[in-house]
mmCIF file of C-alpha atoms in Angstrom:
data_model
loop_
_atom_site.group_PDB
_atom_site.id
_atom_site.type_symbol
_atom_site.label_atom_id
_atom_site.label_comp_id
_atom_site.label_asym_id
_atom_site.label_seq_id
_atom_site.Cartn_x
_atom_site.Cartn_y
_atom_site.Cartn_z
ATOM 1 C CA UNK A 1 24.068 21.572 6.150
ATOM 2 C CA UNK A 2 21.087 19.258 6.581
ATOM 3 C CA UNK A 3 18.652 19.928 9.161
ATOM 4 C CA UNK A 4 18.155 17.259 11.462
ATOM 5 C CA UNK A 5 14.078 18.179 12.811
ATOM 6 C CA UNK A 6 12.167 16.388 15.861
ATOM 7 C CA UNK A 7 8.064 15.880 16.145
ATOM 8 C CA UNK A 8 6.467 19.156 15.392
ATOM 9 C CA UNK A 9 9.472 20.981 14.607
ATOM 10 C CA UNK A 10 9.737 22.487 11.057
ATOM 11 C CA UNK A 11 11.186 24.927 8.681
ATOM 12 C CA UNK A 12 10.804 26.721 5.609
ATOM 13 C CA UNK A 13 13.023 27.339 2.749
ATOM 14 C CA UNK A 14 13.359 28.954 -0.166
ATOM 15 C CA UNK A 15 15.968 28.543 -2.697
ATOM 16 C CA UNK A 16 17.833 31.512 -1.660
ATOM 17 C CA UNK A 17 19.022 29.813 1.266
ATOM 18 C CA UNK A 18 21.542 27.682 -0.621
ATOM 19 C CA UNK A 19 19.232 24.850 -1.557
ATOM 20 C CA UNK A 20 18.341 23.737 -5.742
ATOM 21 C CA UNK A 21 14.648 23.436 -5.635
ATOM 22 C CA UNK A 22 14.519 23.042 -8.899
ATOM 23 C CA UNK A 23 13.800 19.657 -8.817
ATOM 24 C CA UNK A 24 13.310 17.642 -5.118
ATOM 25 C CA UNK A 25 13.307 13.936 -3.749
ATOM 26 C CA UNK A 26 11.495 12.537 -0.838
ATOM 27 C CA UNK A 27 13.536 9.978 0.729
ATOM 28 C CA UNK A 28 11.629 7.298 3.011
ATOM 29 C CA UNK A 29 13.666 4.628 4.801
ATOM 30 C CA UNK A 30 13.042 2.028 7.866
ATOM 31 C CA UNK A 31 14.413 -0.809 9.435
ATOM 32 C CA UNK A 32 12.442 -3.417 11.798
ATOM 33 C CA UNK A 33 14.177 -6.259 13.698
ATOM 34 C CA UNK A 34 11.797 -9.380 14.251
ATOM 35 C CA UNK A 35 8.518 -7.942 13.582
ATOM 36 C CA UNK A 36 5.879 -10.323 12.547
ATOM 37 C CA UNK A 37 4.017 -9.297 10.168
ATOM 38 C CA UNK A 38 6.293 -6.743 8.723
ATOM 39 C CA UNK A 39 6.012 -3.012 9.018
ATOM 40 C CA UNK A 40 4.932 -1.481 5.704
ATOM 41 C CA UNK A 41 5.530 2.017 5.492
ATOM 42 C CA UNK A 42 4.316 4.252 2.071
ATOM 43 C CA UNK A 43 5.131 7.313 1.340
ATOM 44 C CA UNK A 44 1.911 9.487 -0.634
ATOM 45 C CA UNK A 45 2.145 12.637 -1.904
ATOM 46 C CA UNK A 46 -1.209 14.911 -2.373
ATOM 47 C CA UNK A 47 -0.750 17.516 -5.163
ATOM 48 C CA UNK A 48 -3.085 20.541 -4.642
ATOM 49 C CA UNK A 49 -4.595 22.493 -6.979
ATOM 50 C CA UNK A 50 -4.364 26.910 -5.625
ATOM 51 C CA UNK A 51 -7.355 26.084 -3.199
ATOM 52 C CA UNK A 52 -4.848 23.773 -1.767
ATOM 53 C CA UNK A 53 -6.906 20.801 -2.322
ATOM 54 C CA UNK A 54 -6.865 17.619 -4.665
ATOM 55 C CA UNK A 55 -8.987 18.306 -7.778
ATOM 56 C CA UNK A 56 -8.345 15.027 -9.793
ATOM 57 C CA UNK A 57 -9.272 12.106 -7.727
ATOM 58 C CA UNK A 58 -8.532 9.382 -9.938
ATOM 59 C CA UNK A 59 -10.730 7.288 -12.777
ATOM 60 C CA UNK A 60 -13.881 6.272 -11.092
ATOM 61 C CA UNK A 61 -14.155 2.154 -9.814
ATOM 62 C CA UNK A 62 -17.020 -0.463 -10.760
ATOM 63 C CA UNK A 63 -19.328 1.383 -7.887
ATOM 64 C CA UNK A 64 -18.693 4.609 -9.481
ATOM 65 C CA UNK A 65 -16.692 6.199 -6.758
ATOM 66 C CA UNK A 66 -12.961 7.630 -7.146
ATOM 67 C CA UNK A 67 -10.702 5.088 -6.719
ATOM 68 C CA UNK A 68 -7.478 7.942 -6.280
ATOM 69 C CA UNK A 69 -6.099 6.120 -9.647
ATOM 70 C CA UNK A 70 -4.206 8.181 -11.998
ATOM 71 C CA UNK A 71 -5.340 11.654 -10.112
ATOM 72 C CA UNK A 72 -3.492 13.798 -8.241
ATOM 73 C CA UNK A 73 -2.437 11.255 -5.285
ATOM 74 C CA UNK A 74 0.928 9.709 -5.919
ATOM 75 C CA UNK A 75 0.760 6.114 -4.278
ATOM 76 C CA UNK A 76 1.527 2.752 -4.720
ATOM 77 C CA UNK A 77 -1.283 1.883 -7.030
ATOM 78 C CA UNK A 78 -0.896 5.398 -8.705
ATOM 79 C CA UNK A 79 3.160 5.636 -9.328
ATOM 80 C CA UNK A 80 3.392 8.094 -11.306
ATOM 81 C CA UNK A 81 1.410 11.603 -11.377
ATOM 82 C CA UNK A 82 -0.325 12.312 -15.010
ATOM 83 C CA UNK A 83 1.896 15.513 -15.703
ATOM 84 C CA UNK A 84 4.213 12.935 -15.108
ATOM 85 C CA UNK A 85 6.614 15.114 -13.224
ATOM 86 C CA UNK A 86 6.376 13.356 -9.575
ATOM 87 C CA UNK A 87 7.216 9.517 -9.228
ATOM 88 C CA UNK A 88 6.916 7.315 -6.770
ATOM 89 C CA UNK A 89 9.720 4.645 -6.759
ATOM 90 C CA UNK A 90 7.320 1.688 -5.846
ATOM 91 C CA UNK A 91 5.969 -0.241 -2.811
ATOM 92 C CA UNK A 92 8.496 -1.275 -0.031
ATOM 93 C CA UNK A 93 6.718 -3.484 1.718
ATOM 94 C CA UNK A 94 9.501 -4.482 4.346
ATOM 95 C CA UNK A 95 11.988 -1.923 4.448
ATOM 96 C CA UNK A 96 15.592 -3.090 2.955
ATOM 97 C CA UNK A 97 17.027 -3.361 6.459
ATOM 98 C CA UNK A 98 19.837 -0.954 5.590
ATOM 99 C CA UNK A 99 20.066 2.836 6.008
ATOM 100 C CA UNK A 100 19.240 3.857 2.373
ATOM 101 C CA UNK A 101 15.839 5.355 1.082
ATOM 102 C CA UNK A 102 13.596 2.581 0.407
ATOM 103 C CA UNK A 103 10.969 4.148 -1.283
ATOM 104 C CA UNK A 104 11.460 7.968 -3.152
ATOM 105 C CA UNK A 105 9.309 10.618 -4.607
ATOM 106 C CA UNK A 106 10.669 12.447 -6.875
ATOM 107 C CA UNK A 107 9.790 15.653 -8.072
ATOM 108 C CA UNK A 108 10.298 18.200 -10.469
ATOM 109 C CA UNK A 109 9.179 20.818 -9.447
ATOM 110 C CA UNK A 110 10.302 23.690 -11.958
ATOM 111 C CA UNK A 111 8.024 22.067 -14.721
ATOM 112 C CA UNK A 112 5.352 21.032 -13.065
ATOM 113 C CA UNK A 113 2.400 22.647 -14.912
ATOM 114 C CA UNK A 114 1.248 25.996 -12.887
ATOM 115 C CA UNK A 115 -2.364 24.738 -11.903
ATOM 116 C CA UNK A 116 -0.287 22.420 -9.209
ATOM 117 C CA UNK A 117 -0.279 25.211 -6.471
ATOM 118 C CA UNK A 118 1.259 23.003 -4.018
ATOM 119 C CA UNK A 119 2.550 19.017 -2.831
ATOM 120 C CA UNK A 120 1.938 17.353 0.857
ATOM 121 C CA UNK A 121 4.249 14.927 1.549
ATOM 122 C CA UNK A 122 2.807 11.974 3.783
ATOM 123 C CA UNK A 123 3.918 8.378 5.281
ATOM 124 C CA UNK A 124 1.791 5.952 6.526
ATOM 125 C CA UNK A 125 2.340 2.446 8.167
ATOM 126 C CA UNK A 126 -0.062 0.417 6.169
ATOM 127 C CA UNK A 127 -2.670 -1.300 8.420
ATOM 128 C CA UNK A 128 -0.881 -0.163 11.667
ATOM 129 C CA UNK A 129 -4.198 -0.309 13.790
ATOM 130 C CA UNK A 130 -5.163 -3.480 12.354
ATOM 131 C CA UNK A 131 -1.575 -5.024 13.092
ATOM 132 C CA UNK A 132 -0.883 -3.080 16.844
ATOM 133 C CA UNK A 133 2.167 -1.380 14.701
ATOM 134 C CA UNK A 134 3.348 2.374 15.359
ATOM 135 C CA UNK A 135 6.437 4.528 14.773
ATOM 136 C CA UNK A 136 7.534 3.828 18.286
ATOM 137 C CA UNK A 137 8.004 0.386 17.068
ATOM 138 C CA UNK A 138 9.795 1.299 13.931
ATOM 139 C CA UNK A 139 13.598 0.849 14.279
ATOM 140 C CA UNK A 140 16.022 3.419 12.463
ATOM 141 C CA UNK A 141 13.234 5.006 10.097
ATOM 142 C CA UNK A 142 13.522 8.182 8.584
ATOM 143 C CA UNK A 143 12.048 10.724 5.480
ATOM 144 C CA UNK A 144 13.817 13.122 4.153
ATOM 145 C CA UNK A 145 13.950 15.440 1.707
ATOM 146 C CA UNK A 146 17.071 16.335 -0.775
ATOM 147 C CA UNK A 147 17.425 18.745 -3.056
ATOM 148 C CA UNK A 148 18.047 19.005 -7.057
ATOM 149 C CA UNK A 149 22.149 18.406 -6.164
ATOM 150 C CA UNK A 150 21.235 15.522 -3.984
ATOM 151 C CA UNK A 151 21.982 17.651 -0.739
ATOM 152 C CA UNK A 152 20.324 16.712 2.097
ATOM 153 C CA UNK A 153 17.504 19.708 2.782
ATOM 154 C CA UNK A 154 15.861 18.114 6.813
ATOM 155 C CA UNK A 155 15.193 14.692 7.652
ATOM 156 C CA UNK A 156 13.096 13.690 10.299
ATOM 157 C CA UNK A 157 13.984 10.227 12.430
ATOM 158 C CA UNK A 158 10.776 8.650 13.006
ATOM 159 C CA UNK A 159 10.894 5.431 14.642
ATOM 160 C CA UNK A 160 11.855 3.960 18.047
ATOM 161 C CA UNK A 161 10.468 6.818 19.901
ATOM 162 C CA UNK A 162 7.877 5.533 23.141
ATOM 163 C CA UNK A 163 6.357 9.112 22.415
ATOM 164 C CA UNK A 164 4.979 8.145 19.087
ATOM 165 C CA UNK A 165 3.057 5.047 20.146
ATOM 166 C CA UNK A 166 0.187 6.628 19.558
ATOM 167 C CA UNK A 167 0.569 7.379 15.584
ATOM 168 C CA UNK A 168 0.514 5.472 12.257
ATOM 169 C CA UNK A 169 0.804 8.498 10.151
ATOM 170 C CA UNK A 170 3.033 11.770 9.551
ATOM 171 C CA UNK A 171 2.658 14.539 7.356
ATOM 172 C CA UNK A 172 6.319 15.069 6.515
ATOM 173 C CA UNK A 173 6.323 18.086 4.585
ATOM 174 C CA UNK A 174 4.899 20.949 2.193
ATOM 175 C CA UNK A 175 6.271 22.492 -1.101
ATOM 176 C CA UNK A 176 4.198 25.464 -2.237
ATOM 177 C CA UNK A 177 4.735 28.641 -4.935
ATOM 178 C CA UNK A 178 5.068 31.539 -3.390
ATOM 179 C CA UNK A 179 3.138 34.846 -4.711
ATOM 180 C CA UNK A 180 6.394 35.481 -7.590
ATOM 181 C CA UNK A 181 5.624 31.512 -8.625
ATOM 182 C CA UNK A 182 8.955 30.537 -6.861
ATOM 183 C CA UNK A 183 9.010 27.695 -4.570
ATOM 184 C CA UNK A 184 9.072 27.068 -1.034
ATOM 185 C CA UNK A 185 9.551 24.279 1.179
ATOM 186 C CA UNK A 186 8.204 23.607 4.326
ATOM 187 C CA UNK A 187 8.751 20.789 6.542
ATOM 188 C CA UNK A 188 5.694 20.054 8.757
ATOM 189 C CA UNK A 189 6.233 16.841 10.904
ATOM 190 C CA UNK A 190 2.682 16.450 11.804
ATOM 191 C CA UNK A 191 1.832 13.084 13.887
ATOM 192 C CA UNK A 192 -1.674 11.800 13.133
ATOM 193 C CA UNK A 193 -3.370 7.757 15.102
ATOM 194 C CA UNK A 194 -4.368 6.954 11.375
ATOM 195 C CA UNK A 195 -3.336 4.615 9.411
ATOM 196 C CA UNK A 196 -4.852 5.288 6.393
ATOM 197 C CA UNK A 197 -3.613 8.123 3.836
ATOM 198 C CA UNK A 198 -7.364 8.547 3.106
ATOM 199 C CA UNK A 199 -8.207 9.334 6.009
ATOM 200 C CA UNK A 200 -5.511 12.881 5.818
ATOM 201 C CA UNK A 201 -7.046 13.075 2.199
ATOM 202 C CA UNK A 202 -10.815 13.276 3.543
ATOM 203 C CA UNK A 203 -9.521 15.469 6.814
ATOM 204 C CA UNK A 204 -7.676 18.800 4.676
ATOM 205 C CA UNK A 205 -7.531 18.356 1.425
ATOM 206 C CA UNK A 206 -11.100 17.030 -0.518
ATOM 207 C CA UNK A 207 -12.238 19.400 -3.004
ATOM 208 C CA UNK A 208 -16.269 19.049 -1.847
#
């Protein structure tokens, strides 16, 4: 049975409990009724090396900083990861306005290559500060996490909560070998006033 979580609340599981973590999707859904301009929400995944931090950060720009690019940051200009074992489905920019994922990370997990120590699951409403957007204005939005069977593992609901105001950003969840190499699952639901994925990037997981 699917875990239904609130702000702060979170979990961990291992595949003993019932779940296939063999392979694992990230569901991210919203809806938002007359909202000008629209909310964009993006889901980002961090993959972390054992130090639990992001050791590829992407092929280097024309100012010859990281640009996140093809390293270990699964977002919408980096879809896909380079062991090419977690995919991103693409940028919603709107939200489909129905109560199905609309945008997915998928995962699989079980041969992923064994420097990957760990994967942070984040979502972010782009330019929320800029735009005076939060989760408390979100209608109907959720992430959530299913397993290899498509069962429902926790979801968190997100949106239309005045308590959120505050926060453009959420650190969903956590999936992370254990000392045998097995994997565990942990949801977080950490609320952070950024909105820029970046900006939880710099904050836990840099490698410098």
């Amino acid at each position: 049975m699917a875990i239904s979580l609130k702000k702060g609340q979170g979990v961990n599981l291992r595949k003993d409990t019932g779940f296939n973590l063999s392979r694992l999707k990230i569901g991210l859904g919203w809806n938002v009724v007359n909202s000008h301009p629209k909310y964009d929400l993006d889901a980002v995944a961090f993959v972390l090396d054992s130090a639990g931090k992001v050791r590829n950060l992407g092929k280097l720009g024309d100012n010859g900083k990281p640009t996140l690019v093809g390293g270990d940051v699964v977002f919408y200009n980096s879809l896909v990861h380079p062991s090419g074992k977690i995919r991103l489905s693409g940028d919603s920019r709107t939200g489909s306005g129905s109560d199905d994922d609309d945008e997915t990370i998928e995962v699989d997990l079980d041969n992923l290559p064994r420097e990957y120590a760990a994967i942070v699951f984040a979502v972010v409403i782009f330019k929320g500060k800029e735009r005076g957007q939060s989760f408390a204005g979100v209608n109907k939005a959720h992430i959530r996490a299913l397993d290899a069977n498509g069962r429902e593992i926790c979801r968190y609901e997100i949106g239309g909560d005045t308590q959120n105001a505050p926060y453009c950003a959420m650190t969903f969840a956590r999936a992370e070998r254990d000392a045998q190499g097995e994997w565990v699952f942990r949801a977080v639901g950490e609320f952070a006033q950024t909105d820029r994925f970046v900006d939880l990037l710099r904050a836990s997981y840099m490698p410098y």
